[in-house]
Each structure stands twice: as C-alpha cells, then as structure tokens.
Amino acid sequence: MEVRKPEFVTNLRCLVCGRIVAYGNVFTCPDCGVEGILDVQYDYDSIPNLQAVIPNRQFNHWRYRELLPVSPDISLPNLHVGWTPVYDVPRLAQTIGISKLFLKDDGRNPTNSFKDRASSIGVMKAQEFGFNIIACASTGNAASSLAGMSAAVGLRSFIFVPQRAPEPKVTQLLIFGATVIRVQGTYEQAFDLCREACEMFGWYNRNSGTNPFLVEGKKTAGLEIGEQFGSAIPDWVVVSVGDGCTISGIGKGLQEMKRLGFINRVPRLLGVQAEGSKPLMNAFFSGKDLVPSQPDTIADSIAVGTPRNWRRAIKQITKSNGTMIAVSDEEILEAMRLTSRLGGVFGEPAGVAGVAGLKKAITKGIVKPDESAVAVITGNGLKDIASAKKAVGQTIDIEPKLSTLEQNLKNISLI
Ligand SMILES: *Cc1c(COP(=O)(O)O)cnc(C)c1O
C-alpha cells in the first residue's frame, strides 16, 4: 500500500549549506555531508487556521498534527504524549529571586521524560518508511521512551547501551520487551555500533542527534508553551541541554507559534549545561566549531561529550536573543531539593538543571528579578534514585515504640 507523505511537509533544508533535500528517509545532507542539520520545512500558508480548530481537539501533542511530519495513513500511538501541565510556583520563584516562575512537568509523559515527544514521532516514521524494527543507542530516557512507544505500536526495538548503563533504566527497557544489547565500551562506541547495525540489518535509526524528524516531536513542547501561555508568554524559557535537540525543538516550536499568531513575541531561551559537560556552551560563546569533551556530571541525561545538534541549538538560542549557563553538580542537587520542596515537582538531575541554571542566571544579573520564566522539567526524579539520595538526608529508623519516637523527636524541631 502506498503511504501518503505528511500533508504540509514540503522538503528538508540543510541548515549549514542551505541545500533543499527532497522529503524521504534521509539523515545527512548530500552536499556537505554534515549530520544532524536537516530541518523539516512546512507549507505554513496552506495550513488551516489552527487558532480556530485546535481548541476542540484532544489535549495531547497530536493536536498540532499539521505541524508534525506524520503521515495521515499511520495510526497515532495510543499513549498520552504531551500537553503536560504548567504550574505556577510562587514560593520557588521567591526563593530563587524572580517575580514569576512556572514549571512545565514533562516527567508526566508515558515513560516519564520529555523524550516521549520524539519517540512517538520516531515509531510513526519507522512504520511510514516500511520498517518493522527500530533501534537506538542511549543510556537512558531516549531508550526507555523508544522501548515504550515501540511496545505501544507493535514494533520491535533494539537498544544499544554502554556497559555502565544504570540497572533501573536497563530494567525499564526489558519490561517493555526491547532487545537490549549491552556493548562493552562507551556510549560513543554503542552509538557507532547502532548506526552500523541499522545500515547492515535494515533497521530504522531513532537517534535524535541525526534523525531530522525527531526534533519535530520535541518541538511540541514549544508549541504547547505558546498555546498554554498565549499573550502571557514569559520572558524566558529555560531548558537543560545535552545534545541540543530539545532546546532546538522548543525554539522552533515557539517561532512557529509566533508565526501562526498564538504569541506576539518569542521568549528568550536559556540553555543550561552541566559544568562537567559543556561543549555546546563553549561553542556558543567561542563562535567556533564544537570541540568534543569527556563528560563528568551526575546529570547523566545531559552528559553528552559529542553533541550532534549543536549547530541547530546555537541557531535557535541566538535567534531568540537567548544565552547559556553552566551549573555544578552541587547546584543541581540543590535545585532537586528546591524544585521538589517549593514546587512539588520531583525531577531527575537533568530535569532540574534548568532551575539551577535560572537561579544562577538571576544571581549573575542575566535574568532580572522582575522578569518571568518557565522551566521545563524534562525527566522524572524516580528515574535516578541514586542521585536523588545524594540530595537528601536520612530516615529516622526506630523500633515501634512511642517512647523511642519521643526520644528521637527531641532532636528535631517540630515547628
Ligand atoms: C535528553 C534529555 C535532556 C536534553 O536533551 P538534548 O536533546 O540531549 O539536549 C534533558 N533532560 C532530560 C531528562 C533528558 O532525557
């Protein structure tokens, strides 16, 4: 059966050399050969007035289907992806010194991270292009998300993980039925092996650093922020950055919402990296090509030594008149406590790195106290208990006797 192409996608455009590439299963610009820079183009003028039709649609990210590269002939995954809640958190705002702060909790997605936005597109593209097997290399959220989305639509998934992949995340893969290949080596080696395997065995490659369609899924968080805030759009959108795909997608989504009239200005993007893994930030400030580094941070989801979407990320941050900042592991652990205790949202280290970066940016005068911001919490805290434990104190372990309890309570303040 002939599968129709996405209705409003015209073609792909290389962000480096400007070459227009015909729509199809392509990853690399045929002219300059650079990975991770093909950008999906739409015929915006033919898209119906979304402000009129969207309000009647279901509250998930498929409400923006005209702005997504999905074929009308492929059924949508049944899981609820996107339209994650936005919370007003005045106590957290006051503590970090900003007049208005919101958290957008993307840990509420089906496999508990932002990555579901991309994987839900990935499994549809695999089906559209006629694949039965989809693969990716990842230590964490991209992998669990792909495993979950594949289970939802009935695709087989092959996941390549490096040797040091944490056991809880590997278990999440196995329970969704993924075939997990543990590579005796680093993440970079797992990534390369996955790519070679996709070419050799004819599997679809979900790696979001190189696959041009996945960033479109990440775009939906930007579309949602535009619709959820409308004319009350905050001054800043704060996002943690590893590969750079997430912030690129959010930036593109916000630009589209301005173009379509949902918002009248694009907020400034604040990209936050970890001190121990900031090659993208270095490239942003130096204006030079990215220099790979050896990542060292507890925020494993943004521990990316060789980001593949750095050009796209820098373009979007610059276009929004935004900037970047880096935070230490201690600042991330503090943000984990603050975000949970004053905002009620428990994020993993990379999930709260944005809040840590915002706090620092306020201290440095980059973000002004009278401004407003929304921080995207990109992953749920239960994904990485070992790190969360580093951020917290101990339990009070006692025998079941009231007198012992009373004894112990003398040591802590009850008011
Ligand atoms: C992947 C991820 C990020 C960063 O996204 P990039 O596209 O790699 O920049 C941030 N937080 C969490 C929880 C993630 O899983």
JSON list of N, CA, C and O in Angstrom, two decimals, residues 34 168 184 388:
[
{"chain": "A", "resi": 34, "resn": "VAL", "atom": "N", "xyz": [27.13, 16.85, 6.51]},
{"chain": "A", "resi": 34, "resn": "VAL", "atom": "CA", "xyz": [27.10, 17.06, 7.95]},
{"chain": "A", "resi": 34, "resn": "VAL", "atom": "C", "xyz": [25.85, 16.41, 8.53]},
{"chain": "A", "resi": 34, "resn": "VAL", "atom": "O", "xyz": [24.77, 16.52, 7.97]},
{"chain": "A", "resi": 168, "resn": "PRO", "atom": "N", "xyz": [18.39, 0.38, 36.81]},
{"chain": "A", "resi": 168, "resn": "PRO", "atom": "CA", "xyz": [16.96, 0.70, 36.72]},
{"chain": "A", "resi": 168, "resn": "PRO", "atom": "C", "xyz": [16.52, 1.03, 35.31]},
{"chain": "A", "resi": 168, "resn": "PRO", "atom": "O", "xyz": [15.43, 0.63, 34.87]},
{"chain": "A", "resi": 184, "resn": "GLN", "atom": "N", "xyz": [30.28, -3.62, 25.36]},
{"chain": "A", "resi": 184, "resn": "GLN", "atom": "CA", "xyz": [31.43, -3.46, 26.24]},
{"chain": "A", "resi": 184, "resn": "GLN", "atom": "C", "xyz": [32.26, -2.29, 25.75]},
{"chain": "A", "resi": 184, "resn": "GLN", "atom": "O", "xyz": [33.20, -2.45, 24.97]},
{"chain": "A", "resi": 388, "resn": "ALA", "atom": "N", "xyz": [19.16, 11.17, 43.53]},
{"chain": "A", "resi": 388, "resn": "ALA", "atom": "CA", "xyz": [18.24, 11.84, 44.46]},
{"chain": "A", "resi": 388, "resn": "ALA", "atom": "C", "xyz": [18.68, 11.62, 45.90]},
{"chain": "A", "resi": 388, "resn": "ALA", "atom": "O", "xyz": [18.61, 12.52, 46.73]}
]
